[in-house]
Tab-separated table of C-alpha atoms in Angstrom:
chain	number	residue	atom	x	y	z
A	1	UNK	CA	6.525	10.833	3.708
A	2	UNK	CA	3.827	13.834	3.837
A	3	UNK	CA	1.528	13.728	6.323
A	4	UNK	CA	-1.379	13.586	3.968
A	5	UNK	CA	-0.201	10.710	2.135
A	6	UNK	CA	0.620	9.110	5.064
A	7	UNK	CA	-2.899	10.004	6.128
A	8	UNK	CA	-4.661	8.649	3.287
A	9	UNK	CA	-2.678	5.412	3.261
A	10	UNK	CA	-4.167	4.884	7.081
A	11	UNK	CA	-7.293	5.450	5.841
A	12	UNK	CA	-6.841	2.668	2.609
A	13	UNK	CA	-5.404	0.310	4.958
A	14	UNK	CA	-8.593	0.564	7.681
A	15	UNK	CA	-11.014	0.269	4.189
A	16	UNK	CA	-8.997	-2.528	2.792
A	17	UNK	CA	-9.018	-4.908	6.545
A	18	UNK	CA	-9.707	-8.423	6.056
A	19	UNK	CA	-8.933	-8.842	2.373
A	20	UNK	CA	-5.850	-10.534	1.120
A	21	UNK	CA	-2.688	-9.305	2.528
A	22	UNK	CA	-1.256	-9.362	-1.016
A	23	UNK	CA	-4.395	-7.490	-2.244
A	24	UNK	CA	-3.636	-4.742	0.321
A	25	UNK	CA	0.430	-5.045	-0.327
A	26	UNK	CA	-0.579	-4.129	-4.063
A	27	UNK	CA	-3.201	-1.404	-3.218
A	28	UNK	CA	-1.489	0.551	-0.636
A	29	UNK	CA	1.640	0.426	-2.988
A	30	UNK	CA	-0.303	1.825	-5.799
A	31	UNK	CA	-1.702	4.384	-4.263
A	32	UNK	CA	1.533	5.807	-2.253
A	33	UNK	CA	3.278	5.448	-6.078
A	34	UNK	CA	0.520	7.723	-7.264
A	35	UNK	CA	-0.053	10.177	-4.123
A	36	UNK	CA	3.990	10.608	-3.994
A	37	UNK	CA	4.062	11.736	-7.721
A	38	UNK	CA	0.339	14.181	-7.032
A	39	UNK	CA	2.161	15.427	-4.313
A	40	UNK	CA	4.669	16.681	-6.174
A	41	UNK	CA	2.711	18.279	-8.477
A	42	UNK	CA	0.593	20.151	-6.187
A	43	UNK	CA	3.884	21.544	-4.189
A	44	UNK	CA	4.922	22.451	-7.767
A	45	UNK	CA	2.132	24.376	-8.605
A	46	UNK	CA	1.255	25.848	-5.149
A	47	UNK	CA	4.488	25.241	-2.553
A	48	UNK	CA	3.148	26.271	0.988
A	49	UNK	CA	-0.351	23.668	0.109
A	50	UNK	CA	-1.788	22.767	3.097
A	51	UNK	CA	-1.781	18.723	4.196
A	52	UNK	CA	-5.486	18.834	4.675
A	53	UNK	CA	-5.862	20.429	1.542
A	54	UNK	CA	-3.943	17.775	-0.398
A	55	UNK	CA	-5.962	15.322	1.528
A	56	UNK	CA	-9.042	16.471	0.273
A	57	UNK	CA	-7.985	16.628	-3.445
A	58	UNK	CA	-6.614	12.910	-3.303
A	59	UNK	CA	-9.918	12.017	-2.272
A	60	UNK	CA	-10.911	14.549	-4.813
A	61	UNK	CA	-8.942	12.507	-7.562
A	62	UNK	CA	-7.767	9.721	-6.528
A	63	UNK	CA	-10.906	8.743	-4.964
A	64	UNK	CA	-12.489	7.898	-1.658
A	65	UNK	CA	-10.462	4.965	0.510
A	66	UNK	CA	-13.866	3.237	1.009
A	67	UNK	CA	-14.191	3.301	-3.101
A	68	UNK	CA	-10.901	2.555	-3.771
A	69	UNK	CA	-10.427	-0.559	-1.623
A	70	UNK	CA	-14.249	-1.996	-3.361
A	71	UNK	CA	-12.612	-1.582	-6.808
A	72	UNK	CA	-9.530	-3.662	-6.026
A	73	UNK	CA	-11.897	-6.334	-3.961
A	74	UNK	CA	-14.248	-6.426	-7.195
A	75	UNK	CA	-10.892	-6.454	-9.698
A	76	UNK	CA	-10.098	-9.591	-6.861
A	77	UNK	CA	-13.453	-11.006	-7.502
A	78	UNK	CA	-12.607	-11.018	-11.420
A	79	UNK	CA	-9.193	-12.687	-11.884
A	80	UNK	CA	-8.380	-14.911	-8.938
A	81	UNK	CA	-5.878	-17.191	-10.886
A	82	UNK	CA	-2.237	-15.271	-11.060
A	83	UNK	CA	-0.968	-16.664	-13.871
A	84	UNK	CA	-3.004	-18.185	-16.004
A	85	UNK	CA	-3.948	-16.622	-19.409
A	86	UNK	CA	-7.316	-16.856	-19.186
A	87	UNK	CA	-9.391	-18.424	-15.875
A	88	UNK	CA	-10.750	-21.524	-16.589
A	89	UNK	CA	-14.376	-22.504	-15.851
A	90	UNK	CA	-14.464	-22.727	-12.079
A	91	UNK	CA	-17.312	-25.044	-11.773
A	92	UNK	CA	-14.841	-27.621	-13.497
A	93	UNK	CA	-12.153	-26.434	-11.478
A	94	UNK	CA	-14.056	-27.143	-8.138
A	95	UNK	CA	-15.463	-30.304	-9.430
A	96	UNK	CA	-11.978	-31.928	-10.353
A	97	UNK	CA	-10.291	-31.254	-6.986
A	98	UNK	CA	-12.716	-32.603	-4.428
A	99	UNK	CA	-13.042	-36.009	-4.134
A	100	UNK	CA	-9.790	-39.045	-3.169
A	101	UNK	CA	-9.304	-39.254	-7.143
A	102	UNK	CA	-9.886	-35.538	-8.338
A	103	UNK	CA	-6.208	-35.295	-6.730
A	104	UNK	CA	-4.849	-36.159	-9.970
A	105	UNK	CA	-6.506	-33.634	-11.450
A	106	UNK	CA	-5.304	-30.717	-9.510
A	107	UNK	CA	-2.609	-28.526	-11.294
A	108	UNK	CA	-1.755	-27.975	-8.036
A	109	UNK	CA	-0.444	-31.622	-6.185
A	110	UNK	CA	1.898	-31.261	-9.503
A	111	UNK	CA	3.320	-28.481	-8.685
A	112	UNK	CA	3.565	-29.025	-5.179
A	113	UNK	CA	5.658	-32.207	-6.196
A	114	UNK	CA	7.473	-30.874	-7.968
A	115	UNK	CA	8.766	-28.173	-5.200
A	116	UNK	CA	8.843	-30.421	-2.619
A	117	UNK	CA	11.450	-32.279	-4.848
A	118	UNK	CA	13.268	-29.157	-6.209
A	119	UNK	CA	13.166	-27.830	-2.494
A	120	UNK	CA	16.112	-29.618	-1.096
A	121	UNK	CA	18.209	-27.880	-3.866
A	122	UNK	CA	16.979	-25.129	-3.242
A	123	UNK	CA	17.018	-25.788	0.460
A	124	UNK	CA	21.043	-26.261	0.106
A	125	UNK	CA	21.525	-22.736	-1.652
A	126	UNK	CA	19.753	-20.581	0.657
A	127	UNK	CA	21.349	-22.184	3.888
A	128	UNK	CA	24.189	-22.445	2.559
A	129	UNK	CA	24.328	-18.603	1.619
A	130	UNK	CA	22.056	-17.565	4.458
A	131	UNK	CA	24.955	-18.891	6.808
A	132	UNK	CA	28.083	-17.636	4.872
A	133	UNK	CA	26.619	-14.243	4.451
A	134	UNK	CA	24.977	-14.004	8.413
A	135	UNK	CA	28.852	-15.490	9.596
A	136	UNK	CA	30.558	-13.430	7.042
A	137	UNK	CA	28.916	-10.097	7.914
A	138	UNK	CA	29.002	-10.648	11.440
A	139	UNK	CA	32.572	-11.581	11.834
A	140	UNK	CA	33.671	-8.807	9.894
A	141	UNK	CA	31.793	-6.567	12.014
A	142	UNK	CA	34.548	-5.774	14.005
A	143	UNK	CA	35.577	-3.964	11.093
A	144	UNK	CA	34.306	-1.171	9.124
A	145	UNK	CA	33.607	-3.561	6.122
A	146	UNK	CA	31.314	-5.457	8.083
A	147	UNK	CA	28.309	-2.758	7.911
A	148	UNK	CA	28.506	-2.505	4.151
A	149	UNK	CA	28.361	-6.372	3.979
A	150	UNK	CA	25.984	-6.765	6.249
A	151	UNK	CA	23.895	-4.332	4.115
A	152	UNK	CA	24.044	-6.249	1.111
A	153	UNK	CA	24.125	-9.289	2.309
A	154	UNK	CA	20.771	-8.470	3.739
A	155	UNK	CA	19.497	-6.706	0.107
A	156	UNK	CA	20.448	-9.689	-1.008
A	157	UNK	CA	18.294	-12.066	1.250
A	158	UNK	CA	15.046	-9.849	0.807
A	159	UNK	CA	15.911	-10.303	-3.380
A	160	UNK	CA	15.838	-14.205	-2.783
A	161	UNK	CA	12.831	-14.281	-0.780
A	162	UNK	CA	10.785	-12.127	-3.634
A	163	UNK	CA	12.314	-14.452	-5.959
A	164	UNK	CA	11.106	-17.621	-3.559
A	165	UNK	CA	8.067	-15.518	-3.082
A	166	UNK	CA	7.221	-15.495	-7.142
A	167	UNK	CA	7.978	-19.561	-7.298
A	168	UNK	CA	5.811	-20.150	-4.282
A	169	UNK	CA	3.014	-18.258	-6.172
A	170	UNK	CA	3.605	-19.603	-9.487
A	171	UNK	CA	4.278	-23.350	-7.930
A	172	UNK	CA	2.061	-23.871	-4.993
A	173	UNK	CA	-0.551	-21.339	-6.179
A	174	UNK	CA	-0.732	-19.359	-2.914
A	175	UNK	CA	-0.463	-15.530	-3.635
A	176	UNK	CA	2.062	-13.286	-2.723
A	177	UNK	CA	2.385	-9.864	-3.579
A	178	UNK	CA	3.500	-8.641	-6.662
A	179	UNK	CA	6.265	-5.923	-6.444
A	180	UNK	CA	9.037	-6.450	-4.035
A	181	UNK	CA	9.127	-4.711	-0.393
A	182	UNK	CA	12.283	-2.722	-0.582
A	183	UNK	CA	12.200	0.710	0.519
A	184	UNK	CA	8.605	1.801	1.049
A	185	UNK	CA	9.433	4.939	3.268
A	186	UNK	CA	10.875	7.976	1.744
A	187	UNK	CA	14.311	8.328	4.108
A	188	UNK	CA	16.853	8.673	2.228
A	189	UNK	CA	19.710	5.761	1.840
A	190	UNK	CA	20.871	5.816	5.256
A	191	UNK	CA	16.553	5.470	6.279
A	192	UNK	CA	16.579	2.979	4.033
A	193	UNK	CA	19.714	0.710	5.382
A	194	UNK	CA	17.646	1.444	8.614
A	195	UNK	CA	14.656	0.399	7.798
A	196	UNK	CA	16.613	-2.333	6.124
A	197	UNK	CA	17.709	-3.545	9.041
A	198	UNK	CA	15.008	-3.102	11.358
A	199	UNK	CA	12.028	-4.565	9.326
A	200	UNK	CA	10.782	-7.700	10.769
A	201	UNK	CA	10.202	-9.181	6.987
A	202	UNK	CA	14.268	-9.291	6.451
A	203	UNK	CA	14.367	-11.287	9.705
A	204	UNK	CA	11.986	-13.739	8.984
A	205	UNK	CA	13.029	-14.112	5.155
A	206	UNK	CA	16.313	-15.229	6.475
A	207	UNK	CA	14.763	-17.733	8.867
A	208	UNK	CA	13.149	-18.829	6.139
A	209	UNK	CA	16.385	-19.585	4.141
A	210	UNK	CA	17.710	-21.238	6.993
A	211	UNK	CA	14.870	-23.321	7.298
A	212	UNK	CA	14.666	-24.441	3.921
A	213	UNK	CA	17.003	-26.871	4.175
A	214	UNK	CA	15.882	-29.039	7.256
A	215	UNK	CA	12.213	-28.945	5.409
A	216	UNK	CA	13.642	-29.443	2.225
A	217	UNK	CA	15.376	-32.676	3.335
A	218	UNK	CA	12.213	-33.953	4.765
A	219	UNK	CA	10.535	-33.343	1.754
A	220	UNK	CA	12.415	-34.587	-0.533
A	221	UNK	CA	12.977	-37.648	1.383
A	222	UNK	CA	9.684	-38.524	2.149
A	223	UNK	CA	8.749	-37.640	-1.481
A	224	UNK	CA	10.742	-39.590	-2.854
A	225	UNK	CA	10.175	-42.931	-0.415
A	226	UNK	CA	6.998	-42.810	-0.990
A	227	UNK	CA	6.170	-42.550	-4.651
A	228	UNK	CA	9.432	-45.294	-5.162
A	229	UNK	CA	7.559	-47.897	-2.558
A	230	UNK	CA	3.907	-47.224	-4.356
A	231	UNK	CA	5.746	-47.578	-7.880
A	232	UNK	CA	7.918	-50.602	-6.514
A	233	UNK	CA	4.333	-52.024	-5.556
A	234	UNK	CA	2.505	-51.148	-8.765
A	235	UNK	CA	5.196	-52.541	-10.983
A	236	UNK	CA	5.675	-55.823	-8.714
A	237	UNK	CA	4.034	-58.338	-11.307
A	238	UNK	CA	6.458	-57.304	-14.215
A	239	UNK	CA	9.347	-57.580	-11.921
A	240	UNK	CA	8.293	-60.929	-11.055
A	241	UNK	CA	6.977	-62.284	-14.229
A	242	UNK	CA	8.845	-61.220	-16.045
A	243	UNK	CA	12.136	-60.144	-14.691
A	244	UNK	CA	12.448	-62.870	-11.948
A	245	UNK	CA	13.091	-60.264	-9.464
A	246	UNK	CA	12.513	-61.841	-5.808
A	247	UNK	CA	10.695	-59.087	-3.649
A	248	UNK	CA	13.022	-59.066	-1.032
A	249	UNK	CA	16.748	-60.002	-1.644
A	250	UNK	CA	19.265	-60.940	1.188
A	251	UNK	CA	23.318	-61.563	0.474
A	252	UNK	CA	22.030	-65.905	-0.223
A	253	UNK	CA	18.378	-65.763	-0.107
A	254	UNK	CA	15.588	-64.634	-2.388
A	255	UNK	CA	12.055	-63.886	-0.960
A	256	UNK	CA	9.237	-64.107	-3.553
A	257	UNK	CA	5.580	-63.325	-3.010
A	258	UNK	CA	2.643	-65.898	-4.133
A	259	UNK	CA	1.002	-65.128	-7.200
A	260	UNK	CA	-2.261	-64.233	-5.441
A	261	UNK	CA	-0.748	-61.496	-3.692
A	262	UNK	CA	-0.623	-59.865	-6.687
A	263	UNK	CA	-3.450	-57.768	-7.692
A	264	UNK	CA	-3.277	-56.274	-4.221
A	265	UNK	CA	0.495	-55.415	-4.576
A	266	UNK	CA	-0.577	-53.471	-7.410
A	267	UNK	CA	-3.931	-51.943	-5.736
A	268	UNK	CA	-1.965	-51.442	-2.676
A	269	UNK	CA	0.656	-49.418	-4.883
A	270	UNK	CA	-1.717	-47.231	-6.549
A	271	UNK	CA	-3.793	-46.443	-3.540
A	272	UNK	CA	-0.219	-45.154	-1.652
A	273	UNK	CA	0.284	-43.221	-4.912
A	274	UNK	CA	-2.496	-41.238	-4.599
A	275	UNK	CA	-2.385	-40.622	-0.934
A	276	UNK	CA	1.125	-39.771	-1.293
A	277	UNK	CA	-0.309	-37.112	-4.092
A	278	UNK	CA	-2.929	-35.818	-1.467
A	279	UNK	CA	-0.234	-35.550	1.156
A	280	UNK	CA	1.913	-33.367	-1.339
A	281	UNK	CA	-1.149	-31.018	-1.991
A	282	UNK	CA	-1.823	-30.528	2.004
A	283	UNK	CA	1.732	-29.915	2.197
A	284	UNK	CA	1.812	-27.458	-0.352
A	285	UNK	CA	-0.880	-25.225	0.732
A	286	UNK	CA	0.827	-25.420	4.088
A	287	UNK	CA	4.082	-24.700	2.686
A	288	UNK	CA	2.558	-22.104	0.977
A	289	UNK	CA	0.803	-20.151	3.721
A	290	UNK	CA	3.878	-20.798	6.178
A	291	UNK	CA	5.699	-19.435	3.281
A	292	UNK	CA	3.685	-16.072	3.189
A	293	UNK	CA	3.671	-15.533	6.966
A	294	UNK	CA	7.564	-15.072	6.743
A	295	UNK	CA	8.335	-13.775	3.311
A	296	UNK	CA	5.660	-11.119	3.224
A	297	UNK	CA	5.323	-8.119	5.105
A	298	UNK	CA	2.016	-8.735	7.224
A	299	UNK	CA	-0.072	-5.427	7.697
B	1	UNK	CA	-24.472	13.147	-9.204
B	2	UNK	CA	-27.686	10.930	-8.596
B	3	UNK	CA	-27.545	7.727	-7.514
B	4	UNK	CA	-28.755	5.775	-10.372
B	5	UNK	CA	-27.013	7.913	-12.710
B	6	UNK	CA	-23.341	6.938	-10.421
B	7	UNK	CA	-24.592	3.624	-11.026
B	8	UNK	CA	-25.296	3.385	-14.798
B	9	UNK	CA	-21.621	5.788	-14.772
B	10	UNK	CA	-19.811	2.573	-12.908
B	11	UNK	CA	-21.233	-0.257	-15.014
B	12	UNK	CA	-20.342	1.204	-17.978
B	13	UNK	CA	-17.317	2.067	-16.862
B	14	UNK	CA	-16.418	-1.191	-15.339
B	15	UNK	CA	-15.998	-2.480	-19.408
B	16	UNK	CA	-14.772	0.471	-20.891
B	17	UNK	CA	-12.153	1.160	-18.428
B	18	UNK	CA	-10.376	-1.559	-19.937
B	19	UNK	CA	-9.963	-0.723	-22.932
B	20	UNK	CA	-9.527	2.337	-22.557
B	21	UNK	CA	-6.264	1.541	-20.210
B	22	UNK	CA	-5.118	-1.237	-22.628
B	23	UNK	CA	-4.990	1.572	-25.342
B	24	UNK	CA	-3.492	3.823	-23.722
B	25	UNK	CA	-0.306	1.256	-22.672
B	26	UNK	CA	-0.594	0.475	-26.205
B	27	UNK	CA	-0.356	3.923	-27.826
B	28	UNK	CA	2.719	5.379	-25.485
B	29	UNK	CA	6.134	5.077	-26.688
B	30	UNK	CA	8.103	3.891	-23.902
B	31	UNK	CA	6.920	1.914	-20.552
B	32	UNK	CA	4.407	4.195	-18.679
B	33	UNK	CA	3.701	4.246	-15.213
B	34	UNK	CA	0.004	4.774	-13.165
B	35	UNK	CA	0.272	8.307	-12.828
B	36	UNK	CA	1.697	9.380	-16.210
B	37	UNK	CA	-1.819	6.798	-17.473
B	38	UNK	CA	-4.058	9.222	-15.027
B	39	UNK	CA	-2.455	12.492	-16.622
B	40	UNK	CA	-3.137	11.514	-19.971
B	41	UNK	CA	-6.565	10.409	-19.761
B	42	UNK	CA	-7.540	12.683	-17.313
B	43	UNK	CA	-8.700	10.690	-14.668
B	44	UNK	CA	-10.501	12.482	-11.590
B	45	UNK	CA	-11.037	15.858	-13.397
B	46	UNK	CA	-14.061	17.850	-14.750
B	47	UNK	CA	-13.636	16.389	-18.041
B	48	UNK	CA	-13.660	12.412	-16.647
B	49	UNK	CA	-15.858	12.485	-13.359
B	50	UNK	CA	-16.335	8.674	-14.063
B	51	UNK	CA	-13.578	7.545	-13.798
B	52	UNK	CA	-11.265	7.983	-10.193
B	53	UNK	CA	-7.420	7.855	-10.198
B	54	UNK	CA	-7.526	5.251	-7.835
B	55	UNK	CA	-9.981	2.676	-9.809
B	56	UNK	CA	-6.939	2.754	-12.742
B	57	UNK	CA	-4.402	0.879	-10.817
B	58	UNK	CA	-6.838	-2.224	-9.988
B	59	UNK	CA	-7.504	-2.258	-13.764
B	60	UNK	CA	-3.863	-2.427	-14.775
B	61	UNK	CA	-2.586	-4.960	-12.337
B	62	UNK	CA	-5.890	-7.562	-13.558
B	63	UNK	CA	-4.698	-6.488	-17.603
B	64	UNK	CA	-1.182	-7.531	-16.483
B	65	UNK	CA	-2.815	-10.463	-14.620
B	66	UNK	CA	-4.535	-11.479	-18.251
B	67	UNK	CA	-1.055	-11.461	-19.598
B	68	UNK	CA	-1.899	-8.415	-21.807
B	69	UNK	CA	0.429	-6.008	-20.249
B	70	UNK	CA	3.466	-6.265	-18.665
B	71	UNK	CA	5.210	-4.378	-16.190
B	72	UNK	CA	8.645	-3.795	-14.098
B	73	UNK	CA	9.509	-1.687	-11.391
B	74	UNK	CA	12.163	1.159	-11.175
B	75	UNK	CA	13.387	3.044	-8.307
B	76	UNK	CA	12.726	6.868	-8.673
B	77	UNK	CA	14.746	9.219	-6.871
B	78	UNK	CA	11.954	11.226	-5.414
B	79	UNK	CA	9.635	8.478	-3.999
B	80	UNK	CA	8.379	4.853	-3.916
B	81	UNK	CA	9.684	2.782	-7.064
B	82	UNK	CA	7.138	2.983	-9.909
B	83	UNK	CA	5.635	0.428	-11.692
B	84	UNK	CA	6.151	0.848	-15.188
B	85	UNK	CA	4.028	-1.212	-17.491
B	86	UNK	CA	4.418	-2.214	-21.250
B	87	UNK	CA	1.950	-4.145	-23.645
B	88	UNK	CA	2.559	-7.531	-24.597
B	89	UNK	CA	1.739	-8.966	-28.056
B	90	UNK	CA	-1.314	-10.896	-26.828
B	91	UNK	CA	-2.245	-7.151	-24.982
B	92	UNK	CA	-2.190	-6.042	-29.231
B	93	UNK	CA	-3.783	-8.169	-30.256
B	94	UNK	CA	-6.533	-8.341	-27.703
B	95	UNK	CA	-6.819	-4.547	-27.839
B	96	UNK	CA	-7.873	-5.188	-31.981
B	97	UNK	CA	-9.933	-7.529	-31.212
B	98	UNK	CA	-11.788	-4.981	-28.148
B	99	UNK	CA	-11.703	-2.156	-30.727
B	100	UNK	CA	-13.950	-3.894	-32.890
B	101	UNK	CA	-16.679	-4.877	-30.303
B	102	UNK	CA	-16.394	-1.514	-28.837
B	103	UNK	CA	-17.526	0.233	-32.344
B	104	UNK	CA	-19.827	-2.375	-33.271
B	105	UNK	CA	-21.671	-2.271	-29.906
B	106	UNK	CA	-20.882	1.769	-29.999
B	107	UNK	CA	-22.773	1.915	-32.919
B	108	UNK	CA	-25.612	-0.455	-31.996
B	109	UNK	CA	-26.512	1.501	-28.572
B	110	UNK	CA	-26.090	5.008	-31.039
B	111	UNK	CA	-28.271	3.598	-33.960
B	112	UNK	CA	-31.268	2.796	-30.838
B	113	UNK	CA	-30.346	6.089	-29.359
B	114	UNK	CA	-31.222	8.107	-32.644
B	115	UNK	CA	-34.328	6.154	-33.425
B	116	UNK	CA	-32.988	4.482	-36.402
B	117	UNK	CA	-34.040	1.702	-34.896
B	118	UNK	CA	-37.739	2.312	-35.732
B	119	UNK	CA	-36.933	3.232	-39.490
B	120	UNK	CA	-35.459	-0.003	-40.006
B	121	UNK	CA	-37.521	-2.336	-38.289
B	122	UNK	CA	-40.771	-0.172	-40.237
């Protein structure tokens, strides 16, 4: 990379400290896109340019660091919600989620749910391929074929973790950044299998697949026990009533419950319901920041 | 540039930039990426001193946010991958809809501007 895009880049990164890391991901990707492609223009034009010159037309053109770095803050400011169509009244939005019942109406406990269910599929696909492909690659590594396996096999776990990056964001609301961090450093291919290799992020993904599946198991397992026991509880009266269902059942003996225990069965069972909602939204948001500490590159 | 004038310069811009973007998108043939948008409009020259190369890319990535444009990236052989955006139906129809407030309110602000204003009103 040219020293003067390399320079300016420095200089975003130092205006841009303390906002979003995805927010500075997207910025500083933008602006070495559209510095690379100036560049090339000005050697066009004029080949022996100086790098200080350069510097000062970017600024020139593409605008002061300091100025640069406000506009994407303010463009922050303006649409915080990453996939919604249009952002909906955030007074309503702040209202609905505070409180033990605004739970339910939080887009968010649904989708975390939801992932925490889906999770220990997707839990069994990453470990399983993390493993093959880290086994695989590093058996063969005796031979030649090894390296080029490796490589992919690598490509292939920074692809899933963009992809898991994109359901994270879409799912559990926590934003990630939106292009994918392959090659940022203009090496050639043998800089880029390098750098490949030797970024932290591809590390860290793959611990991440690994990890998937232990946390995905616990998930899905304490998901699922808990909303069956609160909807067990809720629908204890029809079972009962009406289906004669004792509430415990041994091989020769049938437990029922007195009538009056009842209404607090049901009580009980909603109550657990919506904890076990709230637990899945504090999950989530952990999930989700856990998830961007190893999937994207930190600055 | 004076101060108030920069400032009067970046609120106006901060709507018209926009629209100005969407169209753009809108009007190319193919998928377009930040730089080629900067050529064509001119950004950071004489002719546009309001509007900075840099302040183009925040625009396109909240008009893709919206769901009015899209975009995908390439490789390219020479640098970084390029982001390559594209406009989506709703980005059409939204751009319509933007080209009609911009001339009515064009034409209001004109209309005070050249005093017709006064004639009207008696």
């Amino acid at each position: 990379m040219s020293r003067a895009v390399e320079q300016y880049l420095a200089q975003l990164r130092a205006s841009l400290a303390g906002a979003d890391t995805a927010l500075i991901q997207d910025a500083l990707s933008d602006a070495e896109e559209h510095l690379t492609a100036a560049l090339e223009q000005a050697l066009a034009k004029e080949p022996g340019i100086a790098q200080d010159a350069v510097l000062e037309s970017f600024i020139e053109t593409y605008g002061a660091p300091g100025e640069v770095a406000a506009a994407y803050k303010e463009m922050e400011t303006m649409t915080t919600i990453p996939f919604a169509a249009a952002p909906p009244s955030p007074n309503i939005e702040v209202r609905r989620r505070h409180g033990f019942f605004g739970v339910l109406g939080d887009i968010h406990t649904y989708g975390a749910l939801l992932y925490m269910l889906f999770s220990l599929v997707t839990g069994i696909v990453y470990f399983t391929w993390a493993v093959t492909g880290l086994s695989l690659s590093a058996g063969l590594m005796i031979l030649v074929i090894g390296i080029p396996l490796m490589t992919a096999f690598l490509l292939s776990v920074r692809g899933i973790a963009f992809v898991e990056g994109k359901l994270v964001e879409a799912v559990l609301g926590e934003r990630m950044p939106r292009r994918s961090v392959f090659f940022k450093k203009d090496l050639g291919w043998w800089g880029a299998v390098k750098a490949l290799f030797t970024d932290r992020t591809t590390w860290t993904a793959m611990l991440y697949l690994i990890l998937q599946l232990p946390l995905g198991i616990i998930y899905f397992t304490v998901m699922i026990t808990l909303i069956a026991v609160s909807l067990a509880l809720i629908a204890e009266p029809v079972l009962h009533y009406v289906f004669d269902v004792p509430f415990v059942q041994t091989n020769h003996h049938y437990y029922y419950l007195p009538g009056w225990t009842m209404p607090f069965l049901v009580i009980g069972g909603i109550l657990l319901l919506i904890v076990t909602l709230h637990a899945a939204r504090g999950i989530g948001r952990l999930h989700g920041r856990y998830a961007k500490k190893l999937l994207v590159k930190g600055e | 540039m004076r101060s108030e004038d920069r400032k009067l310069l970046r609120e106006l811009n901060a709507g018209t930039a926009a629209i100005v973007l969407l169209s753009v998108v809108a009007r190319a043939q193919e998928p377009i990426y930040g730089y080629q948008v900067a050529r064509l409009i001119g950004a950071g020259s004489e002719e546009a001193p309001m509007m900075k190369q840099g302040a183009l890319y925040p625009v396109l990535r909240s008009l893709e946010r919206t769901g009015l444009l899209s975009s995908t990236v390439e490789p390219s052989v020479t640098g970084p991958p390029r982001r390559y955006y594209r406009v989506t139906d709703e980005g059409r129809a939204a751009l319509e809809r933007w080209i009609m407030i911009w001339s009515e309110s064009k034409s209001f602000v004109d209309s005070i501007l050249k005093g017709s204003y006064d004639e009207q009103s008696g």
